């Protein structure tokens, strides 16, 4: 158990959950106090000792299942004369309508055995030893796809009774919850069986979904993007507090060495009373220039919403979007209004950010400097958002230099990993020679960069 706990804490660190020696000792004490018989109580105890902030529980639960749950001794092979698929669906509907936890767990295992095996898993073949790469495995996605969850929800809600509109809506919500719980049980069982085939460490590193703030923008699914949108408000609140503290501290100004030394003459040359330079009060302007094309739209949408939510920290925030030309999109992002999915598509349809549909940074920069250069000034910070993939067109460094000369600060946030900046049609390496470029592949990196770069 000691080795298992140490391995568990080590894999937590790999997923960004910082648990140190003291937390590990507390977790060991929790195991001794709670015992191993009640896994639900053990899960809560270890979470209380090892987790420090919100957003980590989903990853923790998946890894806990791998390291502390065992599979009951069952035959992972379907019966020789299995029931029909329709009969299995009927049984799933009946069990979920009754909401019996024990029965639901057994049915999830049986359903996975029947529908989730691939590569010969569950078909009477003996699994190869761990780590041999036999190609066998278990898929919760394949299992649920065969069950057709949408139909299950409707049938469960109908089985639960109620004819009026309100009862139907309530039962539908409850049916969705039960189907989601059943899906999670199937997913856990599939992960545990896959760990038996390939090893716990292998599945822990490749088969566990990362926390939302560690999911790459460029590989995010729609449900990941939806969860990211829900992070905008708490992230903005945290960053606003940090910026306000920095601004309050910086208002004190810097030491005026000449006047301090002159005043120190009255105290024998000892600078007892330092003189501070007067610091101008006021908040800076922020201008955002965002690529709205292709796979970078999720990154651009999230960053635009995040910076707009920080609008109170600036005297003015203006946003501009581009694909192969540029247009102002400030009215589409309202502070305090929840971000709507698909807003990039709406912007492309309703504004003049695109003419031909392919990214062209050179033309976009030319359009910005031609029609919107007045947005930049000596108190303006410019954030450029995009992957710098120019489709092998002219990067137009002259236009970029105009923006650099006009603005106080210019930063480029790139959602691609730095190792890809010089590959294919990317001009990131060329732009990075002239403007400070930062890798922002996920929410965590973006939060760190914005919290460090935004002016006070």
XYZ file of C-alpha atoms in Angstrom:
456
model
C 0.000 0.000 0.000
C 2.902 2.377 0.690
C 4.336 1.859 -2.786
C 0.891 2.275 -4.310
C 0.340 5.585 -2.497
C 3.746 6.895 -3.601
C 3.034 5.917 -7.223
C -0.410 7.531 -6.958
C 1.017 10.824 -5.686
C 3.672 10.750 -8.400
C 1.109 10.442 -11.187
C -0.973 13.211 -9.590
C 2.033 15.507 -9.949
C 2.314 14.593 -13.622
C -1.236 15.892 -14.056
C -0.467 19.192 -12.336
C -1.778 18.314 -8.865
C 1.022 19.462 -6.581
C 1.108 17.091 -3.623
C 4.313 17.240 -1.611
C 5.804 15.054 1.133
C 3.612 16.557 3.872
C 0.436 15.878 1.889
C 1.640 12.332 1.200
C 2.189 11.717 4.914
C -1.299 13.094 5.630
C -2.734 10.757 2.992
C -1.003 7.780 4.608
C -2.457 8.768 7.976
C -5.891 9.027 6.330
C -5.566 5.497 4.931
C -4.686 4.177 8.405
C -7.608 6.036 9.977
C -10.248 5.229 7.332
C -9.232 1.734 6.276
C -9.667 0.147 2.858
C -13.098 -1.423 3.168
C -15.172 1.647 2.220
C -13.719 3.025 -1.021
C -16.109 6.001 -1.101
C -14.927 7.140 2.326
C -11.286 6.503 1.368
C -11.704 8.530 -1.826
C -13.052 11.507 0.137
C -10.295 11.241 2.724
C -7.475 11.179 0.184
C -9.064 14.029 -1.776
C -9.198 16.121 1.407
C -5.492 15.570 2.074
C -4.085 15.782 -1.467
C -6.161 18.390 -3.331
C -5.667 22.114 -2.903
C -7.924 23.865 -5.405
C -11.014 23.496 -7.536
C -10.887 21.755 -10.895
C -8.684 18.871 -9.752
C -11.306 16.416 -8.523
C -12.212 14.902 -11.915
C -8.610 13.848 -12.623
C -8.152 12.705 -9.026
C -11.208 10.433 -9.203
C -10.009 8.737 -12.398
C -6.555 8.074 -10.977
C -7.982 6.930 -7.636
C -10.064 4.334 -9.475
C -6.943 2.996 -11.172
C -4.802 2.743 -8.054
C -7.293 1.892 -5.313
C -10.212 0.062 -6.936
C -9.984 -3.585 -7.859
C -12.129 -5.519 -10.305
C -14.248 -8.217 -8.781
C -13.474 -11.730 -9.924
C -15.746 -12.056 -12.952
C -15.522 -13.807 -16.257
C -14.902 -11.025 -18.815
C -16.399 -13.134 -21.599
C -19.975 -12.872 -22.853
C -22.250 -15.897 -22.367
C -22.445 -18.368 -25.198
C -26.121 -17.531 -25.795
C -26.429 -13.820 -24.945
C -29.729 -11.985 -24.882
C -30.579 -9.761 -27.815
C -29.353 -6.183 -27.862
C -32.916 -4.905 -27.589
C -33.518 -7.064 -24.515
C -30.316 -5.683 -22.978
C -31.530 -2.126 -23.598
C -34.849 -2.981 -21.942
C -33.015 -4.265 -18.888
C -30.853 -1.136 -18.709
C -33.993 1.028 -18.816
C -35.620 -1.019 -16.052
C -32.565 -0.954 -13.761
C -31.876 2.761 -14.208
C -35.522 3.596 -13.619
C -35.323 1.756 -10.257
C -31.948 3.438 -9.500
C -30.408 0.537 -7.602
C -26.676 1.260 -7.233
C -25.493 -2.333 -6.788
C -27.580 -3.635 -9.655
C -26.493 -0.724 -11.841
C -22.813 -1.495 -11.254
C -23.267 -5.173 -12.103
C -25.235 -4.272 -15.222
C -22.532 -1.814 -16.312
C -19.932 -4.571 -16.077
C -22.124 -6.997 -17.964
C -22.893 -4.437 -20.657
C -19.216 -3.618 -21.133
C -18.398 -7.318 -21.388
C -21.074 -7.744 -24.014
C -20.522 -4.596 -26.111
C -17.211 -2.968 -25.222
C -14.489 -5.452 -26.132
C -12.311 -4.944 -29.182
C -9.301 -6.733 -30.600
C -10.589 -10.023 -29.233
C -11.142 -8.841 -25.661
C -14.092 -10.626 -24.118
C -14.357 -13.081 -26.986
C -12.786 -16.066 -25.308
C -9.159 -15.145 -25.966
C -6.668 -15.189 -23.124
C -5.134 -11.740 -22.583
C -1.427 -11.439 -23.239
C 0.837 -10.389 -20.399
C 0.876 -6.737 -19.377
C 2.766 -4.446 -21.736
C 2.874 -6.773 -24.744
C 0.707 -4.451 -26.885
C -1.732 -7.141 -27.970
C -4.197 -4.620 -29.395
C -6.972 -5.867 -27.107
C -8.970 -3.472 -25.005
C -12.298 -2.193 -23.699
C -14.205 0.856 -24.903
C -16.884 2.672 -22.912
C -17.625 4.832 -25.966
C -18.351 1.754 -28.086
C -20.581 0.370 -25.328
C -22.698 3.509 -24.894
C -22.955 4.083 -28.626
C -24.557 0.646 -28.999
C -27.014 1.422 -26.176
C -28.107 4.754 -27.750
C -28.192 6.982 -24.618
C -30.677 9.493 -26.075
C -33.286 6.777 -26.480
C -32.513 5.447 -22.995
C -33.175 8.872 -21.457
C -36.588 9.168 -23.127
C -37.615 5.658 -22.146
C -36.424 6.020 -18.539
C -38.299 9.306 -18.153
C -41.431 7.664 -19.549
C -41.046 4.683 -17.195
C -40.742 6.997 -14.184
C -44.298 8.206 -14.848
C -45.970 11.587 -14.966
C -48.037 13.039 -17.758
C -47.953 16.814 -17.213
C -45.223 18.956 -18.735
C -43.463 19.772 -15.451
C -43.240 16.133 -14.345
C -41.912 15.120 -17.743
C -39.197 17.802 -17.580
C -38.181 16.779 -14.056
C -38.059 13.096 -14.955
C -36.030 13.848 -18.087
C -33.421 15.711 -16.024
C -33.257 12.847 -13.544
C -33.008 10.313 -16.381
C -30.080 12.245 -17.852
C -28.354 12.193 -14.470
C -28.787 8.430 -14.116
C -27.577 7.731 -17.660
C -24.526 9.947 -17.045
C -23.788 8.026 -13.843
C -24.169 4.731 -15.723
C -21.796 6.002 -18.418
C -19.248 6.956 -15.755
C -19.490 3.472 -14.223
C -18.940 1.864 -17.617
C -15.979 4.161 -18.254
C -14.404 3.282 -14.910
C -14.847 -0.437 -15.537
C -13.349 -0.121 -19.029
C -10.358 1.760 -17.636
C -9.752 -0.853 -14.935
C -9.939 -3.736 -17.391
C -7.613 -1.919 -19.795
C -5.181 -1.462 -16.901
C -5.221 -5.228 -16.385
C -4.223 -5.698 -20.018
C -1.642 -2.913 -20.372
C -0.629 -2.014 -16.834
C -1.830 0.646 -14.419
C 0.981 3.076 -15.189
C 0.364 2.869 -18.950
C -3.350 3.648 -18.625
C -2.755 6.321 -15.977
C -0.516 8.232 -18.393
C -2.536 7.699 -21.577
C -6.106 6.882 -20.652
C -6.993 9.573 -18.093
C -8.654 12.790 -19.211
C -6.739 15.891 -18.149
C -8.282 18.624 -16.034
C -9.998 21.356 -18.010
C -7.240 23.890 -17.345
C -4.673 21.438 -18.797
C -6.579 20.573 -22.000
C -4.916 22.004 -25.097
C -7.053 24.614 -26.863
C -6.235 23.127 -30.263
C -7.371 19.624 -29.237
C -10.357 20.582 -27.089
C -13.715 18.950 -27.709
C -16.991 20.852 -27.529
C -17.631 19.708 -23.954
C -14.115 20.858 -23.018
C -14.764 24.283 -24.557
C -18.065 24.509 -22.689
C -16.276 23.808 -19.413
C -13.621 26.388 -20.296
C -16.326 29.012 -20.803
C -17.518 28.364 -17.271
C -13.998 29.113 -16.030
C -14.015 32.661 -17.430
C -15.729 34.377 -14.486
C -13.705 32.821 -11.608
C -10.466 33.286 -13.549
C -11.287 36.921 -14.259
C -12.061 37.499 -10.580
C -8.733 35.992 -9.546
C -6.750 37.956 -12.136
C -8.577 41.200 -11.273
C -7.611 40.795 -7.614
C -4.008 40.158 -8.586
C -3.872 43.159 -10.927
C -5.474 45.438 -8.340
C -2.865 44.405 -5.765
C -0.047 45.041 -8.232
C -1.479 48.438 -9.140
C -1.837 49.463 -5.500
C 1.755 48.456 -4.815
C 3.161 50.127 -7.914
C 1.405 53.467 -7.281
C 3.993 54.173 -4.571
C 6.504 54.826 -7.337
C 10.261 54.325 -7.519
C 12.990 55.960 -5.470
C 14.317 59.273 -6.824
C 18.001 58.751 -6.083
C 19.038 62.371 -6.748
C 16.489 63.922 -4.388
C 16.997 61.141 -1.811
C 20.740 61.801 -1.657
C 20.150 65.552 -1.404
C 17.744 65.055 1.524
C 20.169 62.667 3.219
C 22.626 65.530 3.676
C 20.485 66.682 6.615
C 21.038 63.344 8.354
C 24.750 62.984 7.820
C 24.441 61.234 4.448
C 22.194 58.457 5.779
C 19.094 58.104 3.506
C 16.615 57.829 6.356
C 13.742 59.406 4.420
C 13.744 58.242 0.738
C 12.044 60.422 -1.863
C 9.762 58.660 -4.353
C 9.107 59.718 -7.897
C 5.532 60.747 -8.541
C 3.704 58.064 -10.454
C 0.932 58.880 -12.869
C -2.402 57.453 -11.898
C -4.788 55.983 -14.412
C -5.432 52.690 -16.077
C -3.896 51.581 -19.373
C -5.671 50.748 -22.631
C -5.813 47.205 -23.976
C -6.187 46.218 -27.624
C -6.633 42.595 -28.712
C -6.006 41.370 -32.258
C -7.308 37.799 -32.572
C -7.119 35.173 -35.301
C -10.622 33.672 -35.647
C -9.842 31.019 -38.245
C -9.873 27.250 -38.018
C -8.862 25.397 -34.895
C -7.595 28.483 -33.029
C -11.118 29.866 -32.590
C -11.577 28.146 -29.206
C -8.384 29.768 -27.909
C -9.339 33.169 -29.327
C -12.893 33.052 -27.929
C -11.744 32.115 -24.441
C -9.005 34.759 -24.341
C -11.325 37.475 -25.662
C -13.949 36.661 -23.038
C -11.335 36.546 -20.298
C -9.830 39.917 -21.169
C -13.257 41.505 -21.618
C -14.194 40.225 -18.151
C -11.154 42.184 -16.924
C -12.448 45.391 -18.502
C -12.704 47.178 -15.154
C -8.923 46.949 -14.858
C -8.404 49.107 -17.972
C -9.576 52.503 -19.145
C -10.667 50.938 -22.428
C -10.613 47.521 -24.068
C -11.022 47.146 -27.834
C -11.065 43.839 -29.716
C -10.307 43.187 -33.375
C -10.676 39.923 -35.256
C -9.169 38.716 -38.486
C -8.918 35.818 -40.890
C -7.519 37.412 -44.033
C -8.656 40.985 -43.251
C -9.494 42.848 -40.058
C -12.553 44.356 -38.387
C -13.513 45.532 -34.896
C -15.493 42.998 -32.848
C -15.661 44.754 -29.454
C -19.508 44.815 -29.294
C -19.644 41.001 -29.462
C -18.005 40.611 -26.043
C -19.940 42.144 -23.147
C -18.517 41.980 -19.607
C -20.837 40.093 -17.261
C -22.577 38.246 -20.099
C -21.914 34.496 -20.243
C -19.952 33.541 -23.361
C -22.054 31.943 -26.064
C -20.767 28.954 -28.050
C -20.122 29.479 -31.733
C -19.620 33.218 -31.436
C -16.629 33.086 -33.801
C -18.853 31.711 -36.566
C -21.322 34.524 -35.953
C -18.561 37.139 -36.094
C -17.232 35.758 -39.379
C -20.745 35.827 -40.813
C -21.691 39.324 -39.637
C -18.440 41.292 -39.862
C -15.658 41.915 -42.349
C -12.980 39.722 -40.813
C -12.838 37.339 -43.776
C -12.911 37.620 -47.528
C -11.619 34.297 -48.843
C -11.613 32.180 -45.671
C -7.903 31.285 -45.412
C -5.584 32.792 -42.814
C -3.431 35.618 -44.123
C -1.610 37.433 -41.332
C 0.128 39.834 -43.677
C -3.138 41.107 -45.180
C -4.790 41.225 -41.752
C -1.956 43.336 -40.339
C -2.113 45.623 -43.380
C -5.867 46.116 -42.870
C -5.390 46.854 -39.178
C -2.627 49.415 -39.705
C -4.594 51.041 -42.525
C -7.959 51.434 -40.776
C -7.472 50.943 -37.023
C -3.959 52.128 -36.178
C -5.414 54.999 -34.099
C -6.487 52.366 -31.524
C -2.832 52.114 -30.457
C -1.117 54.746 -28.363
C 1.604 55.374 -25.779
C -0.522 53.824 -22.985
C -1.779 50.875 -25.041
C -0.843 47.238 -24.620
C -1.488 45.067 -27.673
C -2.179 41.322 -27.408
C -1.976 39.338 -30.655
C -3.706 35.944 -30.506
C -2.984 33.295 -33.121
C -0.852 30.392 -34.293
C 0.997 32.493 -36.935
C 0.239 29.978 -39.692
C 0.202 32.220 -42.738
C -0.503 29.650 -45.495
C 2.948 30.616 -46.854
C 1.902 34.220 -47.559
C 3.951 37.346 -46.853
C 4.163 37.870 -43.048
C 4.231 41.663 -43.602
C 6.798 42.560 -40.961
C 6.566 46.237 -41.932
C 2.991 46.402 -40.663
C 4.006 44.604 -37.479
C 6.757 47.189 -36.900
C 4.187 49.984 -37.257
C 2.193 48.402 -34.424
C 5.336 47.903 -32.339
C 6.325 51.557 -32.742
C 2.840 52.816 -31.926
C 1.969 50.713 -28.838
C 3.626 50.765 -25.438
C 3.788 46.956 -25.181
C 3.098 44.201 -27.726
C 2.803 40.517 -26.819
C 1.906 37.518 -28.952
C 0.055 34.563 -27.405
C 0.415 31.379 -29.450
C -1.738 28.257 -28.719
C 0.738 25.944 -30.448
C 3.668 24.332 -28.614
C 6.938 26.173 -29.132
C 8.459 23.155 -30.866
C 5.962 23.645 -33.741
C 6.713 27.319 -34.372
C 9.125 26.607 -37.211
C 7.226 23.750 -38.877
C 5.059 23.735 -41.988
C 3.533 27.086 -42.919
C 4.114 28.615 -39.470
C 5.825 32.005 -39.432
C 5.919 32.064 -35.627
C 9.701 31.807 -35.514
C 9.964 34.807 -37.866
C 7.497 36.904 -35.850
C 9.153 35.875 -32.576
C 12.334 37.648 -33.704
C 10.438 40.962 -33.594
C 7.748 40.544 -30.920
C 7.713 38.689 -27.595
C 5.820 35.431 -28.195
C 4.459 33.200 -25.443
C 3.228 29.629 -25.618
C -0.380 29.437 -24.332
C -1.588 25.907 -25.057
C -4.101 25.623 -22.209
C -6.004 27.643 -19.619
C -3.298 27.268 -16.982
C -0.559 28.640 -19.249
C -2.832 31.429 -20.482
C -3.730 32.469 -16.940
C -0.069 32.580 -15.938
C 0.951 34.607 -18.975
C -1.891 37.118 -18.747
C -1.424 37.561 -15.018
C 2.246 38.311 -15.613
C 1.983 40.484 -18.731
C -1.068 42.659 -18.280
C 0.053 46.176 -17.326
C -0.851 48.066 -14.159
